[in-house]
């Protein structure tokens, strides 16, 4: 890919987020609705995850990350060579490798804001495949 070319990503992706959390960091967490955020303990977590790219302007992206429980708006940026994608939501950061029709990498989560910071945090591995 030349410096002038920009990789255009497929708009729909689906796969898994597998990880661990201390407390709950997002509304996606299975224990969030049962007030898991008030239970500072370890949780193993596995979630079906979808990524929808709403808009791509050059290397910059507007996206939505969704599970069966919640949707988050996200912003993202592609590396100049189109092989890495960085995404951020209000509570999570994703560092993903782009390889053909697959996205894979790591995610970290921590609620933001002085009233939420410090008590809950998470890490995860993400594997997504393009579906359109």
Short mmCIF file of C-alpha atoms in Angstrom, two decimals:
data_model
loop_
_atom_site.label_atom_id
_atom_site.label_comp_id
_atom_site.label_asym_id
_atom_site.label_seq_id
_atom_site.Cartn_x
_atom_site.Cartn_y
_atom_site.Cartn_z
CA UNK A 1 0.00 0.00 0.00
CA UNK A 2 1.45 3.37 -1.01
CA UNK A 3 1.46 6.40 1.26
CA UNK A 4 -1.45 7.91 -0.71
CA UNK A 5 -3.64 4.78 -0.47
CA UNK A 6 -5.94 4.23 2.50
CA UNK A 7 -7.27 0.79 3.37
CA UNK A 8 -11.08 0.82 3.39
CA UNK A 9 -12.32 -1.59 6.05
CA UNK A 10 -15.40 -3.81 5.76
CA UNK A 11 -18.31 -2.30 7.69
CA UNK A 12 -19.47 -5.36 9.71
CA UNK A 13 -17.30 -7.57 11.96
CA UNK A 14 -18.26 -10.33 14.40
CA UNK A 15 -16.39 -12.49 16.90
CA UNK A 16 -15.40 -12.80 20.55
CA UNK A 17 -13.97 -10.82 23.45
CA UNK A 18 -12.42 -13.18 26.01
CA UNK A 19 -10.83 -11.88 29.15
CA UNK A 20 -10.89 -11.15 32.84
CA UNK A 21 -12.05 -8.26 34.97
CA UNK A 22 -11.88 -7.02 38.51
CA UNK A 23 -15.41 -5.75 39.10
CA UNK A 24 -17.21 -4.61 35.96
CA UNK A 25 -15.85 -1.97 33.61
CA UNK A 26 -18.67 -1.67 31.05
CA UNK A 27 -22.37 -2.27 30.54
CA UNK A 28 -21.34 -5.20 28.30
CA UNK A 29 -20.24 -7.22 31.33
CA UNK A 30 -22.70 -10.05 32.18
CA UNK A 31 -22.72 -8.97 35.85
CA UNK A 32 -23.30 -5.25 35.18
CA UNK A 33 -27.10 -5.36 35.47
CA UNK A 34 -26.87 -7.35 38.72
CA UNK A 35 -24.64 -4.61 40.17
CA UNK A 36 -21.37 -6.47 39.66
CA UNK A 37 -19.74 -3.04 39.68
CA UNK A 38 -20.39 -3.04 43.43
CA UNK A 39 -18.65 -6.42 43.82
CA UNK A 40 -14.90 -5.81 43.60
CA UNK A 41 -13.88 -9.33 42.68
CA UNK A 42 -12.39 -11.29 39.79
CA UNK A 43 -14.60 -12.41 36.88
CA UNK A 44 -13.82 -14.56 33.83
CA UNK A 45 -15.65 -13.07 30.86
CA UNK A 46 -16.44 -14.25 27.33
CA UNK A 47 -18.71 -12.19 25.08
CA UNK A 48 -19.94 -12.29 21.49
CA UNK A 49 -18.86 -8.94 20.04
CA UNK A 50 -19.74 -7.05 16.87
CA UNK A 51 -18.05 -4.02 15.37
CA UNK A 52 -19.86 -1.79 12.90
CA UNK A 53 -17.91 0.88 11.07
CA UNK A 54 -20.40 3.72 10.74
CA UNK A 55 -18.11 6.08 8.85
CA UNK A 56 -14.55 6.05 7.56
CA UNK A 57 -12.88 9.27 6.43
CA UNK A 58 -9.36 8.47 5.36
CA UNK A 59 -7.73 6.66 8.27
CA UNK A 60 -10.23 7.99 10.88
CA UNK A 61 -13.28 5.93 11.91
CA UNK A 62 -16.60 6.26 13.71
CA UNK A 63 -17.81 2.86 14.95
CA UNK A 64 -20.19 0.99 17.24
CA UNK A 65 -19.11 -1.96 19.43
CA UNK A 66 -22.01 -4.14 20.52
CA UNK A 67 -22.85 -7.20 22.60
CA UNK A 68 -26.25 -8.68 23.39
CA UNK A 69 -26.43 -6.32 26.40
CA UNK A 70 -25.14 -2.96 25.21
CA UNK A 71 -23.80 -0.77 22.40
CA UNK A 72 -20.88 1.66 22.73
CA UNK A 73 -19.91 4.40 20.33
CA UNK A 74 -16.25 4.24 19.38
CA UNK A 75 -13.63 6.22 17.53
CA UNK A 76 -10.69 4.71 15.73
CA UNK A 77 -7.68 5.29 13.56
CA UNK A 78 -5.79 3.05 11.12
CA UNK A 79 -2.02 3.02 10.92
CA UNK A 80 -0.50 4.48 7.75
CA UNK A 81 0.19 0.98 6.39
CA UNK A 82 -3.39 -0.16 7.20
CA UNK A 83 -2.19 -3.07 9.36
CA UNK A 84 -3.18 -1.75 12.82
CA UNK A 85 -6.43 -0.33 14.16
CA UNK A 86 -6.73 1.59 17.44
CA UNK A 87 -10.26 1.93 18.85
CA UNK A 88 -11.49 3.74 21.96
CA UNK A 89 -14.85 3.84 23.77
CA UNK A 90 -15.68 5.71 26.98
CA UNK A 91 -14.21 2.87 29.04
CA UNK A 92 -12.08 0.68 26.76
CA UNK A 93 -9.11 0.79 24.38
CA UNK A 94 -8.53 -1.76 21.63
CA UNK A 95 -5.20 -2.43 19.88
CA UNK A 96 -5.99 -4.60 16.85
CA UNK A 97 -3.99 -6.09 13.99
CA UNK A 98 -5.70 -5.99 10.60
CA UNK A 99 -4.94 -9.09 8.48
CA UNK A 100 -7.22 -9.48 5.46
CA UNK A 101 -10.72 -10.13 6.80
CA UNK A 102 -9.59 -10.58 10.42
CA UNK A 103 -9.05 -8.20 13.34
CA UNK A 104 -7.26 -9.52 16.41
CA UNK A 105 -5.57 -8.05 19.43
CA UNK A 106 -5.95 -6.76 22.95
CA UNK A 107 -8.44 -4.65 24.86
CA UNK A 108 -8.16 -2.89 28.21
CA UNK A 109 -10.97 -1.33 30.19
CA UNK A 110 -11.21 1.12 33.05
CA UNK A 111 -14.17 3.37 33.86
CA UNK A 112 -13.30 7.04 33.49
CA UNK A 113 -14.26 9.89 35.79
CA UNK A 114 -13.25 10.59 39.36
CA UNK A 115 -16.29 8.82 40.79
CA UNK A 116 -15.53 5.55 38.93
CA UNK A 117 -11.76 5.35 38.44
CA UNK A 118 -9.62 2.83 40.27
CA UNK A 119 -12.03 0.16 41.47
CA UNK A 120 -12.64 -1.82 38.29
CA UNK A 121 -10.41 -2.81 35.38
CA UNK A 122 -10.27 -5.43 32.64
CA UNK A 123 -8.15 -7.01 29.93
CA UNK A 124 -9.20 -9.08 26.98
CA UNK A 125 -8.27 -10.70 23.71
CA UNK A 126 -10.41 -9.84 20.70
CA UNK A 127 -10.90 -11.91 17.55
CA UNK A 128 -13.23 -10.59 14.85
CA UNK A 129 -13.99 -11.65 11.27
CA UNK A 130 -15.43 -9.45 8.54
CA UNK A 131 -18.98 -10.35 7.60
CA UNK A 132 -19.64 -7.53 5.08
#
